[in-house]
Amino acid sequence: MKIFDSHAHYDDSSFDEDRNKVIKELKHNDILGVLNCGASLQGAIESVKLAEKNDFFYAAVGIHPEYAYTVNNENILKIRQLAKSEKVRAIGEIGLDYYYEENPPKEVQRSAFINQMELARDLNLPVIIHDRDAHKDTLDILKMFPQVIGVVHCFSGSIEFARQCLNLGYYIGFTGVVTFKNAKKIVDVAKEVPLDRMLVETDCPYMAPVPYRGKRNRSEYIEYIIEKIAEIKEINPEEVSYQTISNIKKLINIK
Ligand code: NI
């Protein structure tokens, strides 16, 4: 089955031992494309390197809310420089994460998020949004930038929140969570979101779908996400594969 992984972290240290081997296998196994997303400045630098080295890799550059303290003028300038590579197709992952208490204070996160949304608007690039337990504040900031679109990755909100994101022109990103036995909320969201606004992603090394739950994730496993979405929508998996590939290509401007 053909797959485009719309959100991966192959720069993660859990791939240090066998990264090149895994990437070679992905290509061999019908993975048409991978958008590797930076989480820190270093992750963004590594994402660009991976994308420049591997023809089917693309990069998103940005700083995750966990590292919001590092979003300063100097580092925004560095991200802007990285974005000059023609393999950089998005700003991300950026957003808000109120789940972990040790994360930077909300105000620091919001300001870092807004600064990077401004960058995306200036560079005319889509955004990869991370939102955990911060739906309302995330939405408020997305609304400040009506010119910008992107994807709310690893979506964890309600149907109502999904509708509001769709209204703003955003795509909804589905991970292995949709295959989990106790998944109800995200299954309901999958019923509601039109196929032409869905993206599929690993968020690897995390979020592996059943039957690999808890293991190191990789792009081939997206097959299980596609099959689950097909089952939910009562359509053919090939259709889900085809449409999600076309969606991500459109979002990040691949011919
Ligand atoms: Ni991620």
XYZ file of C-alpha atoms and ligand atoms in Angstrom:
256
model
C 0.000 0.000 0.000
C 1.343 3.425 -0.933
C 1.854 5.799 2.007
C 2.961 9.381 2.658
C 3.918 9.886 6.312
C 2.856 13.452 7.106
C 4.636 13.655 10.472
C 7.755 11.757 11.551
C 10.861 12.206 13.678
C 13.524 10.015 12.087
C 16.105 12.381 13.600
C 15.132 10.962 17.021
C 17.919 9.170 18.909
C 15.931 5.918 18.879
C 16.947 5.651 15.184
C 20.644 6.360 15.810
C 21.604 2.708 15.522
C 19.974 1.921 12.204
C 18.648 5.161 10.667
C 20.105 4.676 7.184
C 18.963 1.079 7.018
C 15.415 2.004 8.095
C 15.205 4.832 5.540
C 16.391 2.517 2.772
C 13.697 -0.006 3.764
C 10.990 2.685 3.798
C 11.734 3.567 0.208
C 11.738 -0.081 -0.767
C 8.396 -0.611 1.055
C 6.324 1.885 -0.958
C 6.692 4.882 1.358
C 6.307 7.663 -1.210
C 7.175 10.512 1.118
C 7.991 11.517 4.666
C 7.640 14.938 6.247
C 10.229 14.947 9.007
C 9.318 17.518 11.648
C 11.784 19.347 13.826
C 10.871 19.633 17.496
C 13.887 21.642 18.655
C 16.295 23.862 16.721
C 18.690 20.905 16.551
C 15.833 18.682 15.363
C 15.046 21.217 12.646
C 18.682 21.215 11.497
C 18.687 17.390 11.427
C 15.357 17.324 9.559
C 16.783 19.512 6.794
C 19.856 17.266 6.568
C 17.676 14.160 6.243
C 15.564 15.842 3.567
C 18.566 16.983 1.573
C 20.089 13.513 1.712
C 16.960 11.472 0.865
C 14.907 12.410 -2.190
C 11.561 11.280 -0.684
C 12.059 13.179 2.589
C 10.812 16.735 3.209
C 11.333 18.875 6.298
C 9.304 21.040 8.643
C 11.329 23.435 10.763
C 10.167 24.847 14.064
C 10.355 24.658 17.830
C 7.961 22.539 19.901
C 6.223 24.196 22.910
C 8.317 22.058 25.236
C 11.315 24.199 24.160
C 9.398 27.491 24.005
C 12.118 29.215 26.030
C 14.493 28.815 23.084
C 12.249 30.769 20.704
C 14.121 34.079 20.566
C 15.071 36.458 17.740
C 18.345 34.686 17.119
C 16.736 31.246 16.757
C 13.839 32.564 14.675
C 16.484 33.924 12.314
C 18.145 30.488 12.218
C 14.830 28.832 11.349
C 14.273 31.432 8.662
C 17.698 30.552 7.214
C 16.911 26.811 7.317
C 13.626 27.446 5.520
C 15.585 28.625 2.466
C 16.233 24.986 1.560
C 13.801 23.924 -1.138
C 13.166 20.730 0.860
C 11.634 22.742 3.731
C 7.885 22.731 3.168
C 6.367 23.762 6.517
C 6.939 25.446 9.863
C 6.583 22.980 12.725
C 6.025 21.450 14.919
C 4.762 24.451 16.854
C 1.856 24.973 19.235
C 0.855 24.542 22.855
C 1.240 21.700 25.340
C -0.420 22.224 28.706
C -0.320 18.519 29.590
C 3.096 18.335 31.227
C 3.523 20.505 34.298
C 7.244 20.884 33.677
C 6.614 22.574 30.302
C 7.236 26.337 30.083
C 4.466 28.609 31.438
C 1.459 29.186 29.164
C 2.465 32.785 28.416
C 5.918 31.709 27.227
C 4.381 28.982 25.045
C 1.825 31.333 23.518
C 4.404 33.939 22.653
C 6.701 31.312 21.053
C 3.745 29.942 19.077
C 2.685 33.395 17.840
C 6.247 34.281 16.785
C 6.452 31.128 14.668
C 2.980 31.652 13.181
C 4.221 35.083 12.069
C 7.223 33.413 10.479
C 4.966 30.958 8.597
C 2.826 33.845 7.358
C 5.900 35.816 6.226
C 7.372 32.803 4.421
C 4.013 31.683 3.033
C 4.458 28.166 4.450
C 1.871 25.857 6.070
C 2.173 24.976 9.763
C 2.341 21.685 11.658
C 0.414 22.243 14.893
C 0.988 20.410 18.164
C -1.918 20.864 20.580
C -2.231 18.942 23.819
C -4.806 19.988 26.420
C -4.762 23.499 24.953
C -7.579 23.413 22.377
C -9.107 26.794 23.116
C -5.859 28.764 23.236
C -4.624 26.963 20.110
C -7.771 27.904 18.236
C -7.535 31.534 19.374
C -4.011 31.781 17.953
C -4.882 29.993 14.682
C -7.696 32.528 14.233
C -5.207 35.399 14.522
C -3.626 34.165 11.261
C -6.417 33.634 8.725
C -3.847 33.570 5.873
C -2.078 30.529 7.329
C -3.225 26.907 6.995
C -1.734 23.606 8.056
C -2.503 20.455 9.991
C -3.499 19.872 13.603
C -1.262 16.846 14.052
C -2.074 13.886 16.346
C -5.527 15.350 16.778
C -6.935 14.842 20.283
C -9.885 17.235 20.439
C -13.635 16.865 20.165
C -15.782 16.799 17.030
C -16.696 20.412 17.690
C -13.041 21.440 17.874
C -12.353 19.497 14.652
C -15.145 21.401 12.914
C -13.636 24.711 13.965
C -10.198 23.674 12.669
C -11.751 22.536 9.377
C -13.553 25.886 9.081
C -10.192 27.636 9.344
C -8.913 25.510 6.446
C -6.826 23.076 8.490
C -6.279 19.376 7.915
C -6.649 16.852 10.745
C -3.755 14.447 11.429
C -4.484 10.832 12.483
C -1.907 8.648 14.277
C -1.961 5.072 15.563
C -4.236 6.237 18.397
C -7.221 5.658 16.080
C -6.435 1.901 16.160
C -6.319 1.645 19.974
C -8.942 -0.522 21.572
C -10.237 2.260 23.833
C -10.261 4.902 21.063
C -13.738 6.390 20.894
C -13.291 10.148 20.647
C -10.874 10.012 17.716
C -12.997 7.397 15.936
C -15.966 9.777 16.181
C -13.778 12.577 14.811
C -12.696 10.317 11.911
C -16.345 9.749 11.030
C -16.917 13.487 10.861
C -13.813 14.752 9.048
C -14.144 14.567 5.253
C -11.569 12.335 3.558
C -10.152 15.262 1.602
C -9.111 16.930 4.872
C -7.444 13.926 6.537
C -3.737 13.253 6.878
C -2.094 10.086 8.209
C 1.094 10.121 10.258
C 3.345 8.046 12.455
C 4.704 10.704 14.839
C 7.442 8.060 15.041
C 9.162 6.841 17.113
C 5.971 7.263 19.192
C 2.283 6.367 18.717
C 2.657 3.032 16.945
C -0.697 1.560 15.900
C -2.065 -1.791 17.021
C -0.564 -4.468 16.612
C 2.736 -2.635 17.251
C 1.460 -0.455 20.099
C 4.310 0.452 22.468
C 7.004 -0.503 19.943
C 9.183 1.877 17.949
C 6.954 3.239 15.206
C 7.810 3.483 11.491
C 6.045 4.683 8.355
C 5.002 1.259 7.004
C 2.726 0.837 10.052
C 0.499 3.641 8.718
C -1.142 0.834 6.755
C -3.033 -0.058 9.965
C -4.233 3.542 10.364
C -5.421 3.609 6.752
C -7.252 0.306 7.190
C -8.923 1.561 10.354
C -10.064 4.802 8.697
C -11.386 2.812 5.731
C -13.346 0.627 8.136
C -14.761 3.667 9.976
C -15.745 5.372 6.739
C -16.868 2.134 5.069
C -14.713 2.676 2.017
C -11.810 0.934 0.306
C -8.343 1.340 1.968
C -6.905 2.169 -1.467
C -9.141 5.210 -1.569
C -7.885 6.377 1.841
C -4.295 5.791 0.724
C -4.785 7.716 -2.530
C -6.636 10.650 -0.989
C -4.317 11.138 2.016
C -1.307 11.170 -0.336
C -2.981 13.757 -2.512
C -3.885 15.854 0.579
C -0.370 16.073 1.978
C 1.101 16.774 -1.469
C -1.328 19.637 -1.892
C -0.613 21.043 1.589
C 3.172 21.046 1.263
C 3.241 21.803 -2.452
C 4.683 18.665 -4.036
C 3.976 18.091 -7.713
Ni 5.666 15.083 16.592
